[in-house]
Short mmCIF file of C-alpha atoms in Angstrom, two decimals:
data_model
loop_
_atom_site.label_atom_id
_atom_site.label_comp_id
_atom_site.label_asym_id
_atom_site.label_seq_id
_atom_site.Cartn_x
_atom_site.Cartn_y
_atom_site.Cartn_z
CA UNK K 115 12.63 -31.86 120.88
CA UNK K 116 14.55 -29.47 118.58
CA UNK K 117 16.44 -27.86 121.84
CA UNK K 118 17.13 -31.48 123.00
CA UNK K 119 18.66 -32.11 119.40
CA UNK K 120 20.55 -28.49 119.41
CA UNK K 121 21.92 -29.50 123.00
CA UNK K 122 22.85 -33.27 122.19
CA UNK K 123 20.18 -34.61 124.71
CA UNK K 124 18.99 -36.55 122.90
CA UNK K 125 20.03 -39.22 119.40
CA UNK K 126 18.16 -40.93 117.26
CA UNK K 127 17.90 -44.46 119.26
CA UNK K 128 16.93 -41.75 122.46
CA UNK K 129 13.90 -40.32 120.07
CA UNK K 130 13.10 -44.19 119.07
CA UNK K 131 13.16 -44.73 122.94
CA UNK K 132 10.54 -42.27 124.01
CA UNK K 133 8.03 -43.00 121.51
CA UNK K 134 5.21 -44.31 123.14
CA UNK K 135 4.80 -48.33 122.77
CA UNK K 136 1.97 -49.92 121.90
CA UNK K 137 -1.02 -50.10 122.52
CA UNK K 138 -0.70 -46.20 120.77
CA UNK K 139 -2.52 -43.30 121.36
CA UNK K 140 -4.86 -43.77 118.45
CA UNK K 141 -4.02 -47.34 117.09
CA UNK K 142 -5.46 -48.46 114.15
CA UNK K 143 -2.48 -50.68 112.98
CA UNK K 144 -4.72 -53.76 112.94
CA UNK K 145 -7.49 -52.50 110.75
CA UNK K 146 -4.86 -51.03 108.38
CA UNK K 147 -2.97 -54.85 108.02
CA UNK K 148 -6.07 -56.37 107.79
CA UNK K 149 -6.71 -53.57 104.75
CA UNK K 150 -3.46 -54.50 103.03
CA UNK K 151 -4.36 -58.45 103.27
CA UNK K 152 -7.73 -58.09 101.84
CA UNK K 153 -7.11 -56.23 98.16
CA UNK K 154 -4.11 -54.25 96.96
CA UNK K 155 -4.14 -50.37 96.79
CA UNK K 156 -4.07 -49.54 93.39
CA UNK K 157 -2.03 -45.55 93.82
CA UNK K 158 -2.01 -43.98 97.07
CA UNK K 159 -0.79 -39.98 97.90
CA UNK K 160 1.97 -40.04 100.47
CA UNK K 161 1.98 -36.44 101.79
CA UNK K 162 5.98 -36.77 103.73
CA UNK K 163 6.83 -34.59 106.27
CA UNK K 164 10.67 -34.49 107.74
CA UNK K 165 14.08 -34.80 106.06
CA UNK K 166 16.72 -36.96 107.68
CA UNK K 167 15.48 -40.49 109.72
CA UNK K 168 12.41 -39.93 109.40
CA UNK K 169 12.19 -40.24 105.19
CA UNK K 170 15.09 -42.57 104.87
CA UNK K 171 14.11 -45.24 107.82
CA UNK K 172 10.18 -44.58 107.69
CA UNK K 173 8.84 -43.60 104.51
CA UNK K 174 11.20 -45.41 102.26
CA UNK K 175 10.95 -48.42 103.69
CA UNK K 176 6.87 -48.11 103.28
CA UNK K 177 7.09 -46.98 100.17
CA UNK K 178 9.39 -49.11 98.77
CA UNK K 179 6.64 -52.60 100.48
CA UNK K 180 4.05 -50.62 98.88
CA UNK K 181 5.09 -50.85 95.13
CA UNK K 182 6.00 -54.21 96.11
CA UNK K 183 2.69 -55.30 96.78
CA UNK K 184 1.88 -53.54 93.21
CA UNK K 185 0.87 -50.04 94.35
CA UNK K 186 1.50 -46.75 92.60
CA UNK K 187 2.67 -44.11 94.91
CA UNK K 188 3.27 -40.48 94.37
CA UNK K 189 5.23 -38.59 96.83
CA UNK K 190 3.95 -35.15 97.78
CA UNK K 191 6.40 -32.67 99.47
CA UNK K 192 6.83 -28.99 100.37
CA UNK K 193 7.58 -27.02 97.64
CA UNK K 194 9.72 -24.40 99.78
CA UNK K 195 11.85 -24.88 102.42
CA UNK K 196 9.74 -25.09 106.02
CA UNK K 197 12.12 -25.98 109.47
CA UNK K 198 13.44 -29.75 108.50
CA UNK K 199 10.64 -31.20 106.29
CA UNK K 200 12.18 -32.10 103.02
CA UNK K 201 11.33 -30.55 100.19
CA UNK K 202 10.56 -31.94 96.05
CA UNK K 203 13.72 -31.06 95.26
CA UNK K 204 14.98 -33.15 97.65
CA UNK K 205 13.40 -35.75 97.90
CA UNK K 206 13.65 -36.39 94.13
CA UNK K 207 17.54 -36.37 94.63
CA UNK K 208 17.01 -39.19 96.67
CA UNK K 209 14.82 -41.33 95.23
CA UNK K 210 17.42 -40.88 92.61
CA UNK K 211 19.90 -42.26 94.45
CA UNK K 212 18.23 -44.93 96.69
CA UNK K 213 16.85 -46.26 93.40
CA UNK K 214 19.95 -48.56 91.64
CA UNK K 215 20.23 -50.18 94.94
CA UNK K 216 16.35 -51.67 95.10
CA UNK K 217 15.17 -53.69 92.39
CA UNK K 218 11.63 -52.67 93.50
CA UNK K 219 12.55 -48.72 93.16
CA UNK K 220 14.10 -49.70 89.69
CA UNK K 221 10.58 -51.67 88.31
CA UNK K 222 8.64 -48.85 89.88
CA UNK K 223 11.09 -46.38 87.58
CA UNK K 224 10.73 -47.95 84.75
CA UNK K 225 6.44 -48.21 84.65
CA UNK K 226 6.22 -44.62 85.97
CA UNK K 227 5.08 -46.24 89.15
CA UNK K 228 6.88 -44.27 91.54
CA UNK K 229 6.62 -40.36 91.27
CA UNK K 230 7.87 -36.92 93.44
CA UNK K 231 5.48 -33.73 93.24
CA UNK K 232 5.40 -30.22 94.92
CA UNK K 233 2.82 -29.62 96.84
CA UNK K 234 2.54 -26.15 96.10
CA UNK K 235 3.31 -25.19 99.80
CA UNK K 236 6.18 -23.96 101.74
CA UNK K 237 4.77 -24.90 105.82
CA UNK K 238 5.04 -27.51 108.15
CA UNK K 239 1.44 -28.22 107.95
CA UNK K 240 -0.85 -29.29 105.39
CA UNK K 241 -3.87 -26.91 104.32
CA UNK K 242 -5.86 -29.01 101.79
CA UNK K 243 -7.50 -26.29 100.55
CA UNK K 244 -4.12 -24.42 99.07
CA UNK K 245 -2.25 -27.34 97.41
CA UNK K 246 -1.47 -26.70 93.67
CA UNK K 247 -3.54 -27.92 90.78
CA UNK K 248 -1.60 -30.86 90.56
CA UNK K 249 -2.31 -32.55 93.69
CA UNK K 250 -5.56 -32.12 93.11
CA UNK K 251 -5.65 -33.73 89.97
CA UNK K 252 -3.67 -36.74 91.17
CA UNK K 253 -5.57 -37.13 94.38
CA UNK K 254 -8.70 -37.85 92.23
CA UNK K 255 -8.42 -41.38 91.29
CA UNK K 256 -6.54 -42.02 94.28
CA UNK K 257 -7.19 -45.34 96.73
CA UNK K 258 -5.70 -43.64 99.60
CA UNK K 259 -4.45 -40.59 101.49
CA UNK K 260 -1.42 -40.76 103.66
CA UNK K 261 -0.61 -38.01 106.33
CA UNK K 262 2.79 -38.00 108.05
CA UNK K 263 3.80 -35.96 110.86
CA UNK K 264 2.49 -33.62 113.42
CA UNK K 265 1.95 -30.74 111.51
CA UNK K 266 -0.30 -31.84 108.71
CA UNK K 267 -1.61 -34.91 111.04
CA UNK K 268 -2.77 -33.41 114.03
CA UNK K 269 -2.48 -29.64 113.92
CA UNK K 270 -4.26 -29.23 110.32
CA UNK K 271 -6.15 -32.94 109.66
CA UNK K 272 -6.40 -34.93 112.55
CA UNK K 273 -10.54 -34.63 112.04
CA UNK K 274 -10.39 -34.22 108.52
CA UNK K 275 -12.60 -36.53 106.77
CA UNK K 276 -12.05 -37.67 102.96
CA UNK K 277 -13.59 -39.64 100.12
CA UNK K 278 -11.35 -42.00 100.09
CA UNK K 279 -9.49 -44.21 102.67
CA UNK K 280 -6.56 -42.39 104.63
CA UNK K 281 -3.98 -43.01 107.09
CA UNK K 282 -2.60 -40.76 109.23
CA UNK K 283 0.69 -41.51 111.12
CA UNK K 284 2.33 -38.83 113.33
CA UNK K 285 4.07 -38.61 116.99
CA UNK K 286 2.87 -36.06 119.32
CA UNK K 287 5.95 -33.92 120.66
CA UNK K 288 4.35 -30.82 121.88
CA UNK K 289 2.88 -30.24 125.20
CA UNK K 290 -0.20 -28.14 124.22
CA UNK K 291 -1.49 -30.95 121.98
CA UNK K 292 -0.73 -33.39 124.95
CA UNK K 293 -2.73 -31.28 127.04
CA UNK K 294 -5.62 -31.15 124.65
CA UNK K 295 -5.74 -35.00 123.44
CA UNK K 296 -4.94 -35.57 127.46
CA UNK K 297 -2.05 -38.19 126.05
CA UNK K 298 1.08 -38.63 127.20
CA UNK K 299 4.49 -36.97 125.83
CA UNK K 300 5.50 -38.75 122.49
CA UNK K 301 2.19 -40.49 122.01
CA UNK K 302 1.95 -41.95 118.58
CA UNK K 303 -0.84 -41.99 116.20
CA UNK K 304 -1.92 -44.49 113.42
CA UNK K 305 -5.49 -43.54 112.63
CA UNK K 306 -6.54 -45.49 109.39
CA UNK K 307 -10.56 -43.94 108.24
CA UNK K 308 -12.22 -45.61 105.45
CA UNK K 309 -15.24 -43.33 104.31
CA UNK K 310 -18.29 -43.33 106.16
CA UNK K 311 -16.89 -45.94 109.17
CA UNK K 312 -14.44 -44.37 112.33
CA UNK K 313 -12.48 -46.53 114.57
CA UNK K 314 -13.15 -45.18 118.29
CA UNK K 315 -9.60 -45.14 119.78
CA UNK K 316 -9.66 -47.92 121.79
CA UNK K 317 -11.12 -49.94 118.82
#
């Protein structure tokens, strides 16, 4: 994907274009509306992966339906630089500036409902077992987890099991992984877990 992007094979509509349709690889998208219609989540973690589309068009957006729906959401992100993943720094810039142009982002502002924090890590994937003191202390009262991306989704959590509910969202670009889920090129995942109960993947 990255050589197709270096060599102009390949834009943004291309990428949308290739991404498997539904039904997905793992596709838990019902069980996770049907989540959202029965109670409100009260604070949810969103650890974000990539700069660019995928932040602005993807986690934005879900972010800013979350707080509408009364959420509090803290944004976790790399604390160093790793290929294209954004970093706090970032990120906080623009949340900064998105913010005067949604009401939502402005209420959220206001009542502390929307926050940025490092992660304490500087790598493409997620090792739960190395984030800073921080995270940890957040995660604790926590509804829900949220995993973006292939790194911390499938290489590092894709069986990881938690206390509390999580959703984990990625799209798998790399051939190895293909060949050991045995799923297609671009196969997207929405696996939503609440503890103790898992979805089989046809479910």
């Amino acid at each position: 994907v990255v050589k197709m992007n270096e060599t102009k094979q390949i834009d943004f509509q291309g990428a949308c274009d290739l991404v498997q349709g539904r039904p997905w690889f793992v596709d838990h998208l019902e069980h996770w509306v049907k989540r959202l219609k029965r109670a409100p989540v009260q604070k949810m973690m969103i650890f974000v992966d990539n700069s660019g589309a995928d932040i602005v068009l993807g986690i934005i957006p879900f972010v800013e339906e979350m707080l509408r729906m009364g959420s509090e959401v803290v944004l976790a992100a790399n604390s160093r630089p790793a290929l294209n993943d954004v970093t706090s720094h970032e990120l906080r810039l623009l949340i900064r500036k998105i913010t005067p142009m949604s009401p939502i982002f402005v209420e959220a502002h206001k009542n502390d409902k929307l926050r940025v924090i490092e992660n304490g890590l500087g790598s493409p994937c997620l090792d739960l077992s190395r984030v800073s003191q921080h995270i940890a202390d957040e995660c604790m009262d926590c509804d829900l987890i949220v995993i973006e991306g292939m790194g911390r989704t499938i290489h590092t959590n894709f069986n990881s099991c938690f206390q509390r509910e999580s959703l984990k969202l990625a799209v798998i670009k790399n051939k190895w992984l293909c060949d050991k889920f045995s799923c297609p090129m671009f196969a997207a995942v929405c696996k939503y877990e609440v503890p103790d109960t898992q979805w089989g993947a046809d479910d």
